[in-house]
mmCIF file of C-alpha atoms and ligand atoms in Angstrom:
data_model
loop_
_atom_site.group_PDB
_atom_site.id
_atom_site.type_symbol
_atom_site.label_atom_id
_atom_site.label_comp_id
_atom_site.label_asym_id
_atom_site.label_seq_id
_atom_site.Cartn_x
_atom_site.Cartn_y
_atom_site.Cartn_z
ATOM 1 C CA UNK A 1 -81.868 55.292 -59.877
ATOM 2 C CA UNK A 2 -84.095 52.458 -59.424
ATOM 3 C CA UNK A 3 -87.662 52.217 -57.680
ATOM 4 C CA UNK A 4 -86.806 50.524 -54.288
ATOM 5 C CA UNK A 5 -89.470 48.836 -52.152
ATOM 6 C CA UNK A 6 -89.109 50.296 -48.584
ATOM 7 C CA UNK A 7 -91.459 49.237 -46.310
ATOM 8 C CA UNK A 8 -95.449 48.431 -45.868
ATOM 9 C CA UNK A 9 -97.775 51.018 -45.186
ATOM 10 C CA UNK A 10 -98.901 49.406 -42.096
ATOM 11 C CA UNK A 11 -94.863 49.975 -41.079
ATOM 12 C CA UNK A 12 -95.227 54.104 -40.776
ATOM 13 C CA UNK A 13 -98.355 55.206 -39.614
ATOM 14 C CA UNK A 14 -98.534 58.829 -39.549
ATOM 15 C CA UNK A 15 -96.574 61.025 -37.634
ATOM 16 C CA UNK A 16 -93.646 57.928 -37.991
ATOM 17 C CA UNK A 17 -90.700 56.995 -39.942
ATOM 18 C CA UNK A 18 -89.286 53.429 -41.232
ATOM 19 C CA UNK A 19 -85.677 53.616 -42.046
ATOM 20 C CA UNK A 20 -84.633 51.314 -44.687
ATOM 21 C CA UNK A 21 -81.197 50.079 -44.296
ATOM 22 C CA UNK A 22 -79.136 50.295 -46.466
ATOM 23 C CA UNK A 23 -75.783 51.984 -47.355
ATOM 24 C CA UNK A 24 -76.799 55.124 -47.235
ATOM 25 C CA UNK A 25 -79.823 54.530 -45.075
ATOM 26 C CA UNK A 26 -82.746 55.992 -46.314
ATOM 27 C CA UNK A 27 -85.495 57.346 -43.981
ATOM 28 C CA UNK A 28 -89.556 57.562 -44.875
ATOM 29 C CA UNK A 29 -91.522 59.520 -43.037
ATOM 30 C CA UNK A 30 -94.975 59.674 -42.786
ATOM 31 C CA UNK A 31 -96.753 63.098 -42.356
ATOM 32 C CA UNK A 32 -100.957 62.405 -42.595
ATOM 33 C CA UNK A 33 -101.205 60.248 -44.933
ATOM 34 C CA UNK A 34 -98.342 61.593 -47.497
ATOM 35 C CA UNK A 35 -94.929 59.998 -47.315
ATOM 36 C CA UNK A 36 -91.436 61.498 -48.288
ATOM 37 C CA UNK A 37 -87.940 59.353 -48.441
ATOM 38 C CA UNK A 38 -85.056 61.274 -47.422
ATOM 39 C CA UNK A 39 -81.891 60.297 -46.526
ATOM 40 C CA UNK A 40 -81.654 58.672 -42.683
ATOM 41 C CA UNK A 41 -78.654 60.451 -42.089
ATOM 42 C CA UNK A 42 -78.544 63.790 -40.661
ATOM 43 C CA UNK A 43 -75.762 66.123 -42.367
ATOM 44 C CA UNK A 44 -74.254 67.730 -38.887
ATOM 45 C CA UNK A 45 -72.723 64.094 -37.507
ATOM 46 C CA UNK A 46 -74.575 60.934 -37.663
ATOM 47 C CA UNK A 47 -77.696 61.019 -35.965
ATOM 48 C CA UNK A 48 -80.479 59.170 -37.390
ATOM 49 C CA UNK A 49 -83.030 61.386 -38.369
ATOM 50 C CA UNK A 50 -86.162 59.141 -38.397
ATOM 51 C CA UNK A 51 -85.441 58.922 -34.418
ATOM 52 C CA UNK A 52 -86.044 62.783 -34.693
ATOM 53 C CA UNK A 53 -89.490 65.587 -34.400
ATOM 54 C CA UNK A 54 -91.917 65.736 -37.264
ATOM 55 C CA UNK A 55 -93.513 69.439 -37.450
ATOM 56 C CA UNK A 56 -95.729 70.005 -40.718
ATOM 57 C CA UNK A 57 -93.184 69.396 -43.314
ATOM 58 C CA UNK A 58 -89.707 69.517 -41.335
ATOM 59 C CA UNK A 59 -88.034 67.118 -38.802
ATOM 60 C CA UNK A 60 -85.662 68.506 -36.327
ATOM 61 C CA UNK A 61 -82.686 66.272 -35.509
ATOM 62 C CA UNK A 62 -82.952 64.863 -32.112
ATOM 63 C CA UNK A 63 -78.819 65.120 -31.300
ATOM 64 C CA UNK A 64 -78.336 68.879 -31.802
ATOM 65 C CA UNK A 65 -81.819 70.297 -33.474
ATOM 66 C CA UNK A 66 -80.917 71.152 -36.636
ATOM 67 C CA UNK A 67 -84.175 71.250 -38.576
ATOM 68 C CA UNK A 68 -84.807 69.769 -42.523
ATOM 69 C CA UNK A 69 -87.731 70.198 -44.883
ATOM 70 C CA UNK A 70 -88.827 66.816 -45.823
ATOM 71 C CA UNK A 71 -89.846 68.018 -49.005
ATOM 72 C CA UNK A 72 -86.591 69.729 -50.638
ATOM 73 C CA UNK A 73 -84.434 68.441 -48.195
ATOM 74 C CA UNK A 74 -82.904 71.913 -47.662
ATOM 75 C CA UNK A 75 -81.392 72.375 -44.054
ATOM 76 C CA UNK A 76 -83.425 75.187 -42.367
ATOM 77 C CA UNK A 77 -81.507 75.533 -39.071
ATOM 78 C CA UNK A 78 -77.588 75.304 -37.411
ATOM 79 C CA UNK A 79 -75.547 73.212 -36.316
ATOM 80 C CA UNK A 80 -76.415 71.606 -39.664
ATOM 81 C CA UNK A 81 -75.441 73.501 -42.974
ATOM 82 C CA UNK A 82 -76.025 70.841 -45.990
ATOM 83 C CA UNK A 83 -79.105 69.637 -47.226
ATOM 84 C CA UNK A 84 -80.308 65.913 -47.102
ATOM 85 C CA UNK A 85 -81.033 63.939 -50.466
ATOM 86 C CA UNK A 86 -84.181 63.512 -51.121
ATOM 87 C CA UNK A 87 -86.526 60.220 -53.138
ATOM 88 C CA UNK A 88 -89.089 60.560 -55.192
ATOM 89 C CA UNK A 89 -91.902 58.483 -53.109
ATOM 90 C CA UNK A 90 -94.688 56.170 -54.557
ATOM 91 C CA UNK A 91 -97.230 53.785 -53.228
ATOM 92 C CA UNK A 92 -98.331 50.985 -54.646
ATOM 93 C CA UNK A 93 -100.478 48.479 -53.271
ATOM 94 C CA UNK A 94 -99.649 48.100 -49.548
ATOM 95 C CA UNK A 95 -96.218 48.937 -50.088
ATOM 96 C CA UNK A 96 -93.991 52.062 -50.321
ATOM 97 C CA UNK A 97 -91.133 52.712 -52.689
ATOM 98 C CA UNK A 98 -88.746 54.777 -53.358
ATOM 99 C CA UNK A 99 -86.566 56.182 -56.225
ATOM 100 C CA UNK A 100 -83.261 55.211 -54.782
HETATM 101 S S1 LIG B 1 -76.302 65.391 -35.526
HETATM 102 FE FE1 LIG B 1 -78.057 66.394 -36.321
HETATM 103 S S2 LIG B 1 -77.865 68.422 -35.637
HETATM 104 FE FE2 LIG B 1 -76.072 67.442 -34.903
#
């Protein structure tokens, strides 16, 4: 595990996601203001999950709707039925990292 710098702050304003790329891709999302880094990779088949909704805490994938919480990563919904790893998240200065 190593702190990884992601992306600027400027690059996910709220309600947005930055996916980092790299093998796995990692995905952070930015819900008002407080940012989580999951992986970028939903768990059903490989839909990118930063292209998907943000409600409160959870982002539904936008291929077959499976829902996530951002903040344990546990899959709440079918078609999906494993969880998505989850980063520990800091910012520092204008830039986020991640515990990768
Ligand atoms: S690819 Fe995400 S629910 Fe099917």
């Amino acid at each position: 595990m190593a702190w990884t710098r992601v992306c600027l702050v400027d690059e996910v304003p709220p309600g947005e996601a930055f996916t980092l790329d790299v093998d796995p891709p990692v995905a952070v999302f930015n819900i008002d203001g407080e940012y989580f880094a999951t992986a970028a990779t939903c768990t059903h088949e490989k839909q990118s999950l930063a292209d998907g909704y943000l409600d409160g805490d959870t982002v539904e994938c936008p291929a077959h709707f499976a829902r996530f919480c951002l903040r344990t990563g546990r899959a709440l919904s079918t078609p999906a039925r494993h969880q998505i790893q989850t980063y520990a998240v800091r910012v520092e200065g204008d830039a986020i990292y991640a515990d990768l």
